C-alpha positions as YAML, in Angstrom:
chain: A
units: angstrom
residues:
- id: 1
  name: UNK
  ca: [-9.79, 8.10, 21.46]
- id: 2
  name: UNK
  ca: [-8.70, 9.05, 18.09]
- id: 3
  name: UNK
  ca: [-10.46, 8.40, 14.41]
- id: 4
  name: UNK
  ca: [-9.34, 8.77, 11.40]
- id: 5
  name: UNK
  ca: [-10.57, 8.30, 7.62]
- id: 6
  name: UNK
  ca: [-8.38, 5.67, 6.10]
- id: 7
  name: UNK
  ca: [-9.83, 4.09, 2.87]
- id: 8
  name: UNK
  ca: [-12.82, 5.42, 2.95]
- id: 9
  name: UNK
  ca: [-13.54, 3.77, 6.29]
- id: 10
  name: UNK
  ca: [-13.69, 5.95, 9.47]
- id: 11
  name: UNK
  ca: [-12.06, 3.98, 12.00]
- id: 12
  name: UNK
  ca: [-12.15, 4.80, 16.01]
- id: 13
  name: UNK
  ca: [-8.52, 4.16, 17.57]
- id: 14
  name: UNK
  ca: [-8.60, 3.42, 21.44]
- id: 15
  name: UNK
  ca: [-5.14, 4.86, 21.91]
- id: 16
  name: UNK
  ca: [-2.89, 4.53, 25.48]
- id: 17
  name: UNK
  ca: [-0.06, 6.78, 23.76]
- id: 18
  name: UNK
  ca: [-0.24, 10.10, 21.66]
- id: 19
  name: UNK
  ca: [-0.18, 9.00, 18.49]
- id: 20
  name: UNK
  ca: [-1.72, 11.85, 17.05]
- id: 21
  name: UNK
  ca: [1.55, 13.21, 15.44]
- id: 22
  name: UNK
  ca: [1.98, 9.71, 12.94]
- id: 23
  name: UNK
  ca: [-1.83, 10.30, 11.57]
- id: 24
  name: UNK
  ca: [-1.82, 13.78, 10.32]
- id: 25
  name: UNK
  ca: [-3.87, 14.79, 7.47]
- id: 26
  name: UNK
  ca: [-6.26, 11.16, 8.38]
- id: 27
  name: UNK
  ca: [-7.86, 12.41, 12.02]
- id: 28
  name: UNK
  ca: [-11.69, 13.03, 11.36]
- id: 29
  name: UNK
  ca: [-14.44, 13.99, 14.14]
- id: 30
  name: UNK
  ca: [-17.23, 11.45, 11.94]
- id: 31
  name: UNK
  ca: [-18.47, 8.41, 13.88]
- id: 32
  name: UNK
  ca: [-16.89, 5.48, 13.48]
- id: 33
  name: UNK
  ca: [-17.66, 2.66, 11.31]
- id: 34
  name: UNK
  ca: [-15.41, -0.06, 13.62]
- id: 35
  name: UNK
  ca: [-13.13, 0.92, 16.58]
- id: 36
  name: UNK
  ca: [-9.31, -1.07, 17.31]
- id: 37
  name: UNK
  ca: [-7.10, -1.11, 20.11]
- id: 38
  name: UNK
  ca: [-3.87, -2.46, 21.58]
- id: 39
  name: UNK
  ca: [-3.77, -4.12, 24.69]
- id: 40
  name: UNK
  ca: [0.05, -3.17, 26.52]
- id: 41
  name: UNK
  ca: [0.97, -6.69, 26.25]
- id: 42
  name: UNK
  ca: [1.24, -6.54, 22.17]
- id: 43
  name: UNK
  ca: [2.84, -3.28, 22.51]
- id: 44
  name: UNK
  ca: [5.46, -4.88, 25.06]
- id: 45
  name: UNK
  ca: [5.43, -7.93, 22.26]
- id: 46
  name: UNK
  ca: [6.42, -5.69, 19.56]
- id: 47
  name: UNK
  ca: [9.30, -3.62, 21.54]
- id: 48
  name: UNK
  ca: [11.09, -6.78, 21.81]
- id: 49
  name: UNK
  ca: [11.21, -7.51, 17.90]
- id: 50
  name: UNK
  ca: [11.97, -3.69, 17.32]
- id: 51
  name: UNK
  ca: [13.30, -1.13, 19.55]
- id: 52
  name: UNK
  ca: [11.18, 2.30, 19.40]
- id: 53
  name: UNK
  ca: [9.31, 4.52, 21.59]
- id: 54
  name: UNK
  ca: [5.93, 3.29, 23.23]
- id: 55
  name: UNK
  ca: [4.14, 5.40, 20.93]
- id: 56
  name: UNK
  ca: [5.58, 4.61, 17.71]
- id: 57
  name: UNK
  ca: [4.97, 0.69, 18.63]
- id: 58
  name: UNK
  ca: [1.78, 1.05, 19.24]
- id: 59
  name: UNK
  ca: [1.10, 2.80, 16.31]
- id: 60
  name: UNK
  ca: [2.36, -0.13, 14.14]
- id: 61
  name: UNK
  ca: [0.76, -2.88, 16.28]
- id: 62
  name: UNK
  ca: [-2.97, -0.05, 14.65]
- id: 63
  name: UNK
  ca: [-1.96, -0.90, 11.42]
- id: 64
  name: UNK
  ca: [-2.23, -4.57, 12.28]
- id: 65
  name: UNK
  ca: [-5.58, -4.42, 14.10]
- id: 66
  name: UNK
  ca: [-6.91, -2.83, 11.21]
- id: 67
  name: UNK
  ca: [-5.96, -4.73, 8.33]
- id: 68
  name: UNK
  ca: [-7.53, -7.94, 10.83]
- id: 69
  name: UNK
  ca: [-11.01, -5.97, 10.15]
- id: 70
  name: UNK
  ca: [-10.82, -4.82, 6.70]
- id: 71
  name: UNK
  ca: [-11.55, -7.76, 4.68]
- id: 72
  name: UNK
  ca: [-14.80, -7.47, 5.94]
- id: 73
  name: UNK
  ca: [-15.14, -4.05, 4.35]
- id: 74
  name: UNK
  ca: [-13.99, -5.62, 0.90]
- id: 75
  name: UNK
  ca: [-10.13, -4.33, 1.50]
- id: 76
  name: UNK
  ca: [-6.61, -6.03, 2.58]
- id: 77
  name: UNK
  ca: [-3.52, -4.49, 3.37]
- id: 78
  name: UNK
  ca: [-0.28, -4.64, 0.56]
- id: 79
  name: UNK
  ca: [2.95, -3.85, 1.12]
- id: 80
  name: UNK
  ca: [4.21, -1.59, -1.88]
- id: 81
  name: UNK
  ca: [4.34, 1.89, -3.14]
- id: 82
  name: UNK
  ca: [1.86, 3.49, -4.74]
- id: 83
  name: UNK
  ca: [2.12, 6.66, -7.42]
- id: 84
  name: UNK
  ca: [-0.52, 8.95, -8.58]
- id: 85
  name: UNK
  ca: [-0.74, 9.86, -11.87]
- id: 86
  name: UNK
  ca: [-3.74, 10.70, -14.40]
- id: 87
  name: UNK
  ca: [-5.94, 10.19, -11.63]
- id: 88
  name: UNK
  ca: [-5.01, 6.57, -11.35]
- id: 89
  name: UNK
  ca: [-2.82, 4.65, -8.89]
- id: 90
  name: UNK
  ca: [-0.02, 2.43, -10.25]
- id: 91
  name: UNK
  ca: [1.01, 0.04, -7.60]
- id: 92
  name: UNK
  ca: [5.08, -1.44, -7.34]
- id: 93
  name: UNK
  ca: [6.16, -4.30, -4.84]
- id: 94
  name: UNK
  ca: [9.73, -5.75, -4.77]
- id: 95
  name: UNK
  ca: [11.82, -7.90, -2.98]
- id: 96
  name: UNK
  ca: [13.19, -5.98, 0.25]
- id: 97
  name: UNK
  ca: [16.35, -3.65, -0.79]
- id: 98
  name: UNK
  ca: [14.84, -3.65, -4.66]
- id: 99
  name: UNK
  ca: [13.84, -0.12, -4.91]
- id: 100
  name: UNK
  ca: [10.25, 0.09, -5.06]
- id: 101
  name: UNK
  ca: [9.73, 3.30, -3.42]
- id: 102
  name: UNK
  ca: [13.81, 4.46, -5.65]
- id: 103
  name: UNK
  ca: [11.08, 3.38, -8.79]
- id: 104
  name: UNK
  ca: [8.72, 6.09, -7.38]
- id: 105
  name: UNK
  ca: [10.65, 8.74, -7.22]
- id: 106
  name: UNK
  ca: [11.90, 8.06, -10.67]
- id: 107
  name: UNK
  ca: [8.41, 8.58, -11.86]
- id: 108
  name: UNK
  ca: [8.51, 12.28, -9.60]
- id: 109
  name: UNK
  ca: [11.52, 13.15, -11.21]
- id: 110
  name: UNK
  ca: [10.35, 12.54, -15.06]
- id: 111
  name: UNK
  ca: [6.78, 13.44, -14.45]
- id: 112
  name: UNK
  ca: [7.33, 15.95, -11.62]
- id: 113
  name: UNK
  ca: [4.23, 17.94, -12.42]
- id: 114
  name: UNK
  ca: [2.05, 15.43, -13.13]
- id: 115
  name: UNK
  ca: [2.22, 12.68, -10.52]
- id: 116
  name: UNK
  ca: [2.56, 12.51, -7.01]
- id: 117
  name: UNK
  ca: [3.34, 9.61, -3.94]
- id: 118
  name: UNK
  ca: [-0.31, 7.98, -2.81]
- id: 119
  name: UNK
  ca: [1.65, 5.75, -0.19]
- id: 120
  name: UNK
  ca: [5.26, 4.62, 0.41]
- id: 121
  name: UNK
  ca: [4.93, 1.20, 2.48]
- id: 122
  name: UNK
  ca: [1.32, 0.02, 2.99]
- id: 123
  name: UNK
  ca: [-1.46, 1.19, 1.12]
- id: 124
  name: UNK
  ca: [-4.95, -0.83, 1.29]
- id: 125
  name: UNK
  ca: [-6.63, -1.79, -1.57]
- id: 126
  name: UNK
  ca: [-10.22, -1.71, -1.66]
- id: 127
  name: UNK
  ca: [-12.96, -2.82, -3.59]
- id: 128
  name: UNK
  ca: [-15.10, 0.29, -4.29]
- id: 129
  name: UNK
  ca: [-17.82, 0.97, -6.29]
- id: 130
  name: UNK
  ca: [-16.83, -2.45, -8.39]
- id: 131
  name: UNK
  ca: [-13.29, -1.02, -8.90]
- id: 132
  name: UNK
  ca: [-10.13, -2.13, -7.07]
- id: 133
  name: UNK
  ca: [-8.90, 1.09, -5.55]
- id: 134
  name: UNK
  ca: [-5.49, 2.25, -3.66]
- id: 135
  name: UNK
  ca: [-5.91, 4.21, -0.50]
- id: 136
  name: UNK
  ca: [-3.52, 5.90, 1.41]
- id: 137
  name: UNK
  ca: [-2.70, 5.44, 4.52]
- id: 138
  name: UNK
  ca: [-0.80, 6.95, 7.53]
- id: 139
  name: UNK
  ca: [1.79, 4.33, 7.41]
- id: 140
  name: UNK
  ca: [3.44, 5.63, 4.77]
- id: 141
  name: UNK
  ca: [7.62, 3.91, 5.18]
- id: 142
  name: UNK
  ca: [10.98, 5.86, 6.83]
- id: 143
  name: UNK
  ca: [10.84, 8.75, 4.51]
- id: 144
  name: UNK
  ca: [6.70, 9.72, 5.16]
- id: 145
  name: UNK
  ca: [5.52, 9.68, 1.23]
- id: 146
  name: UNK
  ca: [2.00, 9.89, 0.51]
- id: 147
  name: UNK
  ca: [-1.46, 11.20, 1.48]
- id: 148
  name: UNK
  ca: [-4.92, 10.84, 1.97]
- id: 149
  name: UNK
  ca: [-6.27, 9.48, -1.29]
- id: 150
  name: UNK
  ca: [-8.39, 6.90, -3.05]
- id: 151
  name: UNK
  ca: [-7.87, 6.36, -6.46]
- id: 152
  name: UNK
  ca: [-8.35, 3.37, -9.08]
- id: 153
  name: UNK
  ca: [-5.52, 0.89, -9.62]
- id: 154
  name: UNK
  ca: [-4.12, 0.79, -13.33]
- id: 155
  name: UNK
  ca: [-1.86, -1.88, -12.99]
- id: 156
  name: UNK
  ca: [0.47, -4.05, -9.81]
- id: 157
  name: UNK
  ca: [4.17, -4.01, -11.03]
- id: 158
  name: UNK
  ca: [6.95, -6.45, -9.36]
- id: 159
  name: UNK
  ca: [10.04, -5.55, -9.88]
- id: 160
  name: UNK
  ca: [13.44, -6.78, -9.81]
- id: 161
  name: UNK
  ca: [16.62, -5.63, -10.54]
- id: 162
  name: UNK
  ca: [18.24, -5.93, -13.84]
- id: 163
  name: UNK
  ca: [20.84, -5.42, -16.44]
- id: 164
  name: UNK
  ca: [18.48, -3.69, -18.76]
- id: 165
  name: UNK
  ca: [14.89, -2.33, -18.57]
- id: 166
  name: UNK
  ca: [12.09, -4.66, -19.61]
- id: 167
  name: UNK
  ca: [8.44, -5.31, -18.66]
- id: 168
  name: UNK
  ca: [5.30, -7.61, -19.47]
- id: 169
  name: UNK
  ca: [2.10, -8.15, -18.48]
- id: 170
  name: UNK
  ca: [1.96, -11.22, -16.67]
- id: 171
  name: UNK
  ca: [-0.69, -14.02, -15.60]
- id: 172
  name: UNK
  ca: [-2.09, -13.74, -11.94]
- id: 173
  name: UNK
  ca: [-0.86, -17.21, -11.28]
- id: 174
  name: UNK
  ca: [3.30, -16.46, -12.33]
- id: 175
  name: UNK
  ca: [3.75, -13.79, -9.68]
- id: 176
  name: UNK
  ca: [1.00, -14.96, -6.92]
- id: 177
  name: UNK
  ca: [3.46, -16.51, -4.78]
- id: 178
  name: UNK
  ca: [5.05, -13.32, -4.41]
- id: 179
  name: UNK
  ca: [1.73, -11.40, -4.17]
- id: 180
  name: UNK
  ca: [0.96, -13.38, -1.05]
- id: 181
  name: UNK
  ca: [4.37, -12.43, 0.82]
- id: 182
  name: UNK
  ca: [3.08, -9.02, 0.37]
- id: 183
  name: UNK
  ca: [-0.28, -9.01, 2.20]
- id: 184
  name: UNK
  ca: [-1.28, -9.10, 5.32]
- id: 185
  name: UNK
  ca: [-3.40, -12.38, 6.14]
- id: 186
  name: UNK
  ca: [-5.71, -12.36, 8.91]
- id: 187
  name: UNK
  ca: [-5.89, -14.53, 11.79]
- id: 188
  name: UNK
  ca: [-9.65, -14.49, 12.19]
- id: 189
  name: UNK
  ca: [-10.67, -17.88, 9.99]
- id: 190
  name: UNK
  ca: [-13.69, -16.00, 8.56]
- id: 191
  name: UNK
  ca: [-11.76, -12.88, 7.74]
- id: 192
  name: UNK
  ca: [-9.22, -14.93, 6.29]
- id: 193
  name: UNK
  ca: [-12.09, -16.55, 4.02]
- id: 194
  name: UNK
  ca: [-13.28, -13.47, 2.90]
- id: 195
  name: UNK
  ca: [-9.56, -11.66, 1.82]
- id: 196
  name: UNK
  ca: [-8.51, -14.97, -0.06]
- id: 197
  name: UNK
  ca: [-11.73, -14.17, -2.19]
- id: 198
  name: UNK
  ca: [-11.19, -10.78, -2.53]
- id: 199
  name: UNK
  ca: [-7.69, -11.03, -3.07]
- id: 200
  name: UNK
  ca: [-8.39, -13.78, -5.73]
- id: 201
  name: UNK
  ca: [-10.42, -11.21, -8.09]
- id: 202
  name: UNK
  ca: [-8.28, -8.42, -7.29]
- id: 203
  name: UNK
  ca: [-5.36, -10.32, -8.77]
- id: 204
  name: UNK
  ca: [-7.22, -11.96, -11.79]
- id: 205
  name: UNK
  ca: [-8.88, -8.11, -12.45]
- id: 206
  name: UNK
  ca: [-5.84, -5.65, -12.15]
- id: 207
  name: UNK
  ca: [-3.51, -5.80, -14.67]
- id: 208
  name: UNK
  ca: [-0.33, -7.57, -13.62]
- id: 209
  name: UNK
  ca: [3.09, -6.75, -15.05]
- id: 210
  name: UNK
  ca: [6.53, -8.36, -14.10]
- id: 211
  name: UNK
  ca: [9.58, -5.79, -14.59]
- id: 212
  name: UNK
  ca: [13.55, -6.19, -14.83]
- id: 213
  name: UNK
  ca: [15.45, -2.86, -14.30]
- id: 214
  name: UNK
  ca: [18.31, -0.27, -13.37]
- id: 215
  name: UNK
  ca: [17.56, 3.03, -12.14]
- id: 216
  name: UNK
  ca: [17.67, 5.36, -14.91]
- id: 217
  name: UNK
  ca: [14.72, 7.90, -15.62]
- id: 218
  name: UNK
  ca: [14.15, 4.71, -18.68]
- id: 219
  name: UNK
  ca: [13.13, 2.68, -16.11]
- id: 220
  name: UNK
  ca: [10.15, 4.91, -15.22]
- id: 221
  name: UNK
  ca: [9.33, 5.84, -18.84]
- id: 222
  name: UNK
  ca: [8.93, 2.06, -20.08]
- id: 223
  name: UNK
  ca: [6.75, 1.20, -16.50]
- id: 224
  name: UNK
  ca: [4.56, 4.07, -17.34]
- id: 225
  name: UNK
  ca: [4.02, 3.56, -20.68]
- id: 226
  name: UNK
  ca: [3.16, 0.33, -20.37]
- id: 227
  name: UNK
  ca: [1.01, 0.26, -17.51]
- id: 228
  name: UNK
  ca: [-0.62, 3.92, -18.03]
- id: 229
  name: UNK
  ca: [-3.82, 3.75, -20.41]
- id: 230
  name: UNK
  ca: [-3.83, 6.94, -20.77]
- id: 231
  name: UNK
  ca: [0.20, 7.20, -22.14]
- id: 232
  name: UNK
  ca: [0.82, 8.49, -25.22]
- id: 233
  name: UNK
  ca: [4.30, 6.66, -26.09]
- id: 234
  name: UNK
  ca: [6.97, 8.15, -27.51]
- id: 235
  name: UNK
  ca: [9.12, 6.77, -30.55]
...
């Protein structure tokens, strides 16, 4: 058995295959707080929607198990990237092919010593401390981008492509439809309960923006500017 701190959580995995090599820099020798495991017939389940390597599917059937337990630890699973800068986390989710994690780098490239990848598929967000935090996690998309960390969420940008750069803050209730393509729902009735809640506040709480663009360093400027507190804008 393997566990690993993920989201502040340490979380026991009951592993048939070595996984080991997809959760570096999350393995931890602490008790823990809830264990998960795959049974072979989900792993067979999964290698008929996608062809990989035992090990590799059951490492994404994990991610699945887990996210089924989290809302009872006040956190769900998103789909999106996630960028650290200013010791906040600035969240972007797109439609598939957009360019979320393209939109990331953009923000590496113009603020290459001052931010850094949190997560490149599927962070969880967490309610900590009566803050809505992103956490890193080991599934982290094709090209391995992020870490270990837990920091507070500044703002959730959707983004779409577009013939010029533009962004607003927008209402919870304008984007939720897409919101909800982008989590992970649990099966469990009561769990299910508990992340509509939680998702709910998260949305009406973290600021919310709605973004048009082309990928241009501009593009990165105008998102952080305008979802970054802390920016000083230039004119």
């Amino acid at each position: 058995m393997i566990t690993i701190s993920v989201a502040g959580l340490n979380v026991g995995i009951d592993n048939q295959y070595d996984i080991l090599p997809y959760l570096k820099d999350f393995v931890t020798e602490t008790e823990p707080d809830f264990t998960v495991r795959v049974t072979p017939e989900e792993i067979a389940a999964e290698g008929r929607a996608a062809q990989h390597t035992p090990d590799y599917l059951e490492f994404i059937c994990i991610n699945r198990k887990i996210a089924e337990v989290l809302p009872a630890y006040n956190a769900f699973l998103f789909h999106g990237a996630a960028i650290l800068k200013d010791d906040l986390a600035f969240l972007f989710t797109a439609p598939s092919g957009t360019g979320k994690t393209t939109h990331c780098k953009l923000w590496s490239f113009v603020y290459r010593e001052t931010c850094e990848m949190l997560n490149g598929d599927k962070p969880i967000i967490r309610l900590i401390d009566g803050a809505f935090c992103a956490c890193g996690t080991p599934w982290r998309g094709k090209e391995g981008f992020g870490g270990n960390k837990i920091k507070k969420i500044a703002g959730i940008c959707l983004l779409n492509r577009g013939k010029e750069n533009q962004i607003r803050r927008v209402p919870a209730d304008e984007i939720l439809p897409f919101l909800m393509k982008q989590v992970y729902l649990p099966k469990n009735p009561v769990q299910l309960a508990a992340q509509l809640s939680l998702m709910d506040a998260c949305f009406r709480t973290v600021p919310l923006y709605s973004m048009e663009c082309f990928v241009t360093p501009g593009a990165a400027r105008l998102s952080h500017d305008t979802m970054n507190p802390n920016a000083t804008v230039q004119t």
